[in-house]
PDB file of C-alpha atoms in Angstrom:
ATOM      1  CA  GLN A   8     -19.854  32.207  11.589  1.00 84.00           C
ATOM      2  CA  VAL A   9     -23.354  30.226  11.135  1.00 88.00           C
ATOM      3  CA  GLN A  10     -22.539  26.793   9.748  1.00 95.00           C
ATOM      4  CA  LEU A  11     -24.819  23.769   9.109  1.00 96.00           C
ATOM      5  CA  ASP A  12     -23.399  20.576   8.139  1.00 97.00           C
ATOM      6  CA  GLU A  13     -25.781  17.716   7.016  1.00 98.00           C
ATOM      7  CA  SER A  14     -24.582  13.963   6.984  1.00 98.00           C
ATOM      8  CA  GLY A  15     -26.167  10.531   6.689  1.00 98.00           C
ATOM      9  CA  GLY A  16     -27.240  10.370   3.128  1.00 98.00           C
ATOM     10  CA  GLY A  17     -26.539   7.517   0.946  1.00 98.00           C
ATOM     11  CA  LEU A  18     -28.159   4.530  -1.001  1.00 98.00           C
ATOM     12  CA  VAL A  19     -30.980   2.650   0.319  1.00 98.00           C
ATOM     13  CA  GLN A  20     -33.472   0.306  -0.680  1.00 98.00           C
ATOM     14  CA  PRO A  21     -37.205   0.876  -0.864  1.00 98.00           C
ATOM     15  CA  GLY A  22     -38.726   0.218   2.516  1.00 98.00           C
ATOM     16  CA  GLY A  23     -35.136   1.109   4.123  1.00 98.00           C
ATOM     17  CA  SER A  24     -34.299   3.569   6.578  1.00 98.00           C
ATOM     18  CA  LEU A  25     -31.659   6.594   6.927  1.00 98.00           C
ATOM     19  CA  ARG A  26     -31.140   9.179   9.703  1.00 98.00           C
ATOM     20  CA  LEU A  27     -29.932  12.340   8.510  1.00 98.00           C
ATOM     21  CA  SER A  28     -27.755  14.639  10.994  1.00 98.00           C
ATOM     22  CA  CYS A  29     -27.627  18.395  10.798  1.00 97.00           C
ATOM     23  CA  LYS A  30     -24.866  19.543  13.051  1.00 97.00           C
ATOM     24  CA  ALA A  31     -24.921  23.360  13.862  1.00 95.00           C
ATOM     25  CA  SER A  32     -21.799  25.769  14.638  1.00 95.00           C
ATOM     26  CA  GLY A  33     -21.499  29.322  15.329  1.00 91.00           C
ATOM     27  CA  PHE A  34     -24.920  29.618  17.098  1.00 88.00           C
ATOM     28  CA  ILE A  35     -26.893  27.860  19.652  1.00 88.00           C
ATOM     29  CA  LEU A  36     -29.183  25.492  18.424  1.00 89.00           C
ATOM     30  CA  ASP A  37     -31.844  25.858  21.048  1.00 89.00           C
ATOM     31  CA  TYR A  38     -32.455  29.509  20.169  1.00 91.00           C
ATOM     32  CA  TYR A  39     -33.745  28.729  16.582  1.00 93.00           C
ATOM     33  CA  ALA A  40     -36.267  26.510  14.873  1.00 95.00           C
ATOM     34  CA  ILE A  41     -34.629  24.221  12.522  1.00 96.00           C
ATOM     35  CA  ALA A  42     -36.131  22.841   9.286  1.00 98.00           C
ATOM     36  CA  TRP A  43     -35.393  20.127   6.741  1.00 98.00           C
ATOM     37  CA  PHE A  44     -36.009  20.675   2.707  1.00 98.00           C
ATOM     38  CA  ARG A  45     -35.447  18.777  -0.117  1.00 98.00           C
ATOM     39  CA  GLN A  46     -35.010  19.105  -3.693  1.00 98.00           C
ATOM     40  CA  ALA A  47     -35.688  16.186  -6.168  1.00 97.00           C
ATOM     41  CA  PRO A  48     -34.179  16.212  -9.622  1.00 91.00           C
ATOM     42  CA  GLY A  49     -36.229  18.539 -11.904  1.00 93.00           C
ATOM     43  CA  LYS A  50     -38.349  19.729  -9.015  1.00 96.00           C
ATOM     44  CA  GLU A  51     -38.647  22.524  -6.991  1.00 96.00           C
ATOM     45  CA  ARG A  52     -37.273  22.578  -3.270  1.00 96.00           C
ATOM     46  CA  GLU A  53     -39.934  21.551  -0.801  1.00 97.00           C
ATOM     47  CA  GLY A  54     -40.217  21.808   2.873  1.00 98.00           C
ATOM     48  CA  VAL A  55     -40.297  18.332   4.696  1.00 98.00           C
ATOM     49  CA  SER A  56     -40.310  18.984   8.340  1.00 98.00           C
ATOM     50  CA  CYS A  57     -39.554  21.661  11.148  1.00 97.00           C
ATOM     51  CA  THR A  58     -38.989  21.572  14.810  1.00 97.00           C
ATOM     52  CA  SER A  59     -39.503  24.580  17.089  1.00 95.00           C
ATOM     53  CA  SER A  60     -37.442  25.625  19.953  1.00 92.00           C
ATOM     54  CA  SER A  61     -40.053  27.720  21.589  1.00 80.00           C
ATOM     55  CA  ASP A  62     -42.364  24.646  22.189  1.00 82.00           C
ATOM     56  CA  ALA A  63     -42.888  20.878  21.336  1.00 80.00           C
ATOM     57  CA  SER A  64     -44.456  21.741  17.980  1.00 92.00           C
ATOM     58  CA  THR A  65     -43.392  20.200  14.697  1.00 96.00           C
ATOM     59  CA  TYR A  66     -44.271  20.122  11.270  1.00 97.00           C
ATOM     60  CA  TYR A  67     -44.349  17.274   8.448  1.00 98.00           C
ATOM     61  CA  ALA A  68     -45.307  17.597   4.856  1.00 98.00           C
ATOM     62  CA  ASP A  69     -48.235  15.469   4.266  1.00 97.00           C
ATOM     63  CA  ASP A  70     -46.385  12.753   2.153  1.00 96.00           C
ATOM     64  CA  VAL A  71     -43.835  12.132   4.898  1.00 98.00           C
ATOM     65  CA  LYS A  72     -46.171  12.243   7.740  1.00 97.00           C
ATOM     66  CA  GLY A  73     -46.110   8.781   9.801  1.00 97.00           C
ATOM     67  CA  ARG A  74     -42.644   7.873   8.093  1.00 98.00           C
ATOM     68  CA  PHE A  75     -40.295  10.768   8.850  1.00 98.00           C
ATOM     69  CA  THR A  76     -39.518  12.002  12.496  1.00 98.00           C
ATOM     70  CA  ILE A  77     -37.719  15.045  13.325  1.00 97.00           C
ATOM     71  CA  SER A  78     -35.891  15.479  16.554  1.00 96.00           C
ATOM     72  CA  ARG A  79     -32.974  17.641  18.044  1.00 94.00           C
ATOM     73  CA  ASP A  80     -30.373  17.322  20.714  1.00 92.00           C
ATOM     74  CA  ASN A  81     -29.636  20.843  21.722  1.00 86.00           C
ATOM     75  CA  ASP A  82     -26.430  19.701  23.852  1.00 90.00           C
ATOM     76  CA  MET A  83     -24.796  18.492  20.781  1.00 93.00           C
ATOM     77  CA  ASN A  84     -26.105  21.189  18.622  1.00 93.00           C
ATOM     78  CA  THR A  85     -27.618  18.806  16.177  1.00 95.00           C
ATOM     79  CA  VAL A  86     -31.045  17.892  14.616  1.00 96.00           C
ATOM     80  CA  TYR A  87     -32.025  14.689  13.234  1.00 97.00           C
ATOM     81  CA  LEU A  88     -34.360  13.256  10.482  1.00 98.00           C
ATOM     82  CA  GLN A  89     -35.219   9.743  10.985  1.00 98.00           C
ATOM     83  CA  MET A  90     -36.585   8.529   7.537  1.00 98.00           C
ATOM     84  CA  ASN A  91     -38.495   5.097   7.751  1.00 98.00           C
ATOM     85  CA  ASP A  92     -40.302   3.287   4.930  1.00 98.00           C
ATOM     86  CA  LEU A  93     -38.361   5.134   2.383  1.00 98.00           C
ATOM     87  CA  LYS A  94     -39.751   5.192  -1.391  1.00 98.00           C
ATOM     88  CA  PRO A  95     -38.046   6.177  -4.554  1.00 97.00           C
ATOM     89  CA  GLU A  96     -40.138   9.469  -4.659  1.00 96.00           C
ATOM     90  CA  ASP A  97     -37.994  10.212  -1.558  1.00 98.00           C
ATOM     91  CA  THR A  98     -34.782  10.517  -3.661  1.00 98.00           C
ATOM     92  CA  ALA A  99     -33.688  13.960  -3.195  1.00 98.00           C
ATOM     93  CA  VAL A 100     -30.781  15.923  -1.753  1.00 98.00           C
ATOM     94  CA  TYR A 101     -31.800  17.164   1.672  1.00 98.00           C
ATOM     95  CA  TYR A 102     -30.920  20.351   3.425  1.00 98.00           C
ATOM     96  CA  CYS A 103     -31.288  21.702   6.773  1.00 98.00           C
ATOM     97  CA  ALA A 104     -31.939  25.150   7.280  1.00 97.00           C
ATOM     98  CA  THR A 105     -32.779  27.867  10.398  1.00 96.00           C
ATOM     99  CA  GLU A 106     -36.046  29.788  10.726  1.00 95.00           C
ATOM    100  CA  ARG A 107     -35.517  33.138  11.513  1.00 92.00           C
ATOM    101  CA  GLY A 108     -36.769  32.677  15.172  1.00 91.00           C
ATOM    102  CA  MET A 109     -37.778  30.065  17.757  1.00 93.00           C
ATOM    103  CA  LYS A 110     -41.029  29.013  16.331  1.00 94.00           C
ATOM    104  CA  CYS A 111     -41.691  27.135  13.032  1.00 95.00           C
ATOM    105  CA  THR A 112     -43.381  29.295  10.221  1.00 95.00           C
ATOM    106  CA  LEU A 113     -42.805  26.523   7.392  1.00 95.00           C
ATOM    107  CA  GLY A 114     -46.037  24.995   6.587  1.00 93.00           C
ATOM    108  CA  THR A 115     -47.985  27.984   7.860  1.00 94.00           C
ATOM    109  CA  GLU A 116     -49.541  30.953   6.266  1.00 94.00           C
ATOM    110  CA  TYR A 117     -46.816  33.057   8.211  1.00 93.00           C
ATOM    111  CA  TYR A 118     -44.188  31.483   6.400  1.00 93.00           C
ATOM    112  CA  TYR A 119     -41.327  34.060   5.639  1.00 89.00           C
ATOM    113  CA  GLY A 120     -38.210  31.709   4.537  1.00 93.00           C
ATOM    114  CA  MET A 121     -35.217  30.269   6.020  1.00 95.00           C
ATOM    115  CA  GLU A 122     -32.325  32.376   7.008  1.00 94.00           C
ATOM    116  CA  ASN A 123     -29.251  29.807   6.929  1.00 95.00           C
ATOM    117  CA  TRP A 124     -28.552  26.742   4.945  1.00 97.00           C
ATOM    118  CA  GLY A 125     -26.439  23.852   4.756  1.00 97.00           C
ATOM    119  CA  LYS A 126     -24.994  22.265   1.588  1.00 97.00           C
ATOM    120  CA  GLY A 127     -27.112  19.358   1.526  1.00 98.00           C
ATOM    121  CA  THR A 128     -26.589  15.540   1.559  1.00 98.00           C
ATOM    122  CA  LEU A 129     -27.738  13.101  -0.945  1.00 98.00           C
ATOM    123  CA  VAL A 130     -30.551  10.383  -0.357  1.00 98.00           C
ATOM    124  CA  THR A 131     -31.160   7.777  -3.057  1.00 98.00           C
ATOM    125  CA  VAL A 132     -33.934   5.242  -2.772  1.00 98.00           C
ATOM    126  CA  SER A 133     -33.597   2.515  -5.392  1.00 96.00           C
ATOM    127  CA  SER A 134     -33.502  -0.994  -5.914  1.00 93.00           C
TER     128      SER A 134
END
């Protein structure tokens, strides 16, 4: 069965950093584009970043560009989200999810949704 397990969330002060991990099992990570989403209290879920497996392309939402970096280790079947210069507005539950193919559609006019989801990890940015 396909499973995604997020970890690395926690409490951090504004300006601090966290690295989230998404461990995949039940499928070969290299065959899928992987995205990170987040959902803040009272807000809708939003796409944060995506990494394609078919090429080196990535996607970042405008409000995280320059602060967040997505990467993958296919040998470890793991995708990471390095988050720097964190702001209180980044507080949310962060989820990883599989695209339905090898290339990211998140952030494009061709976006058609994710296929599999993890259960999320909570990030709280507060002083």
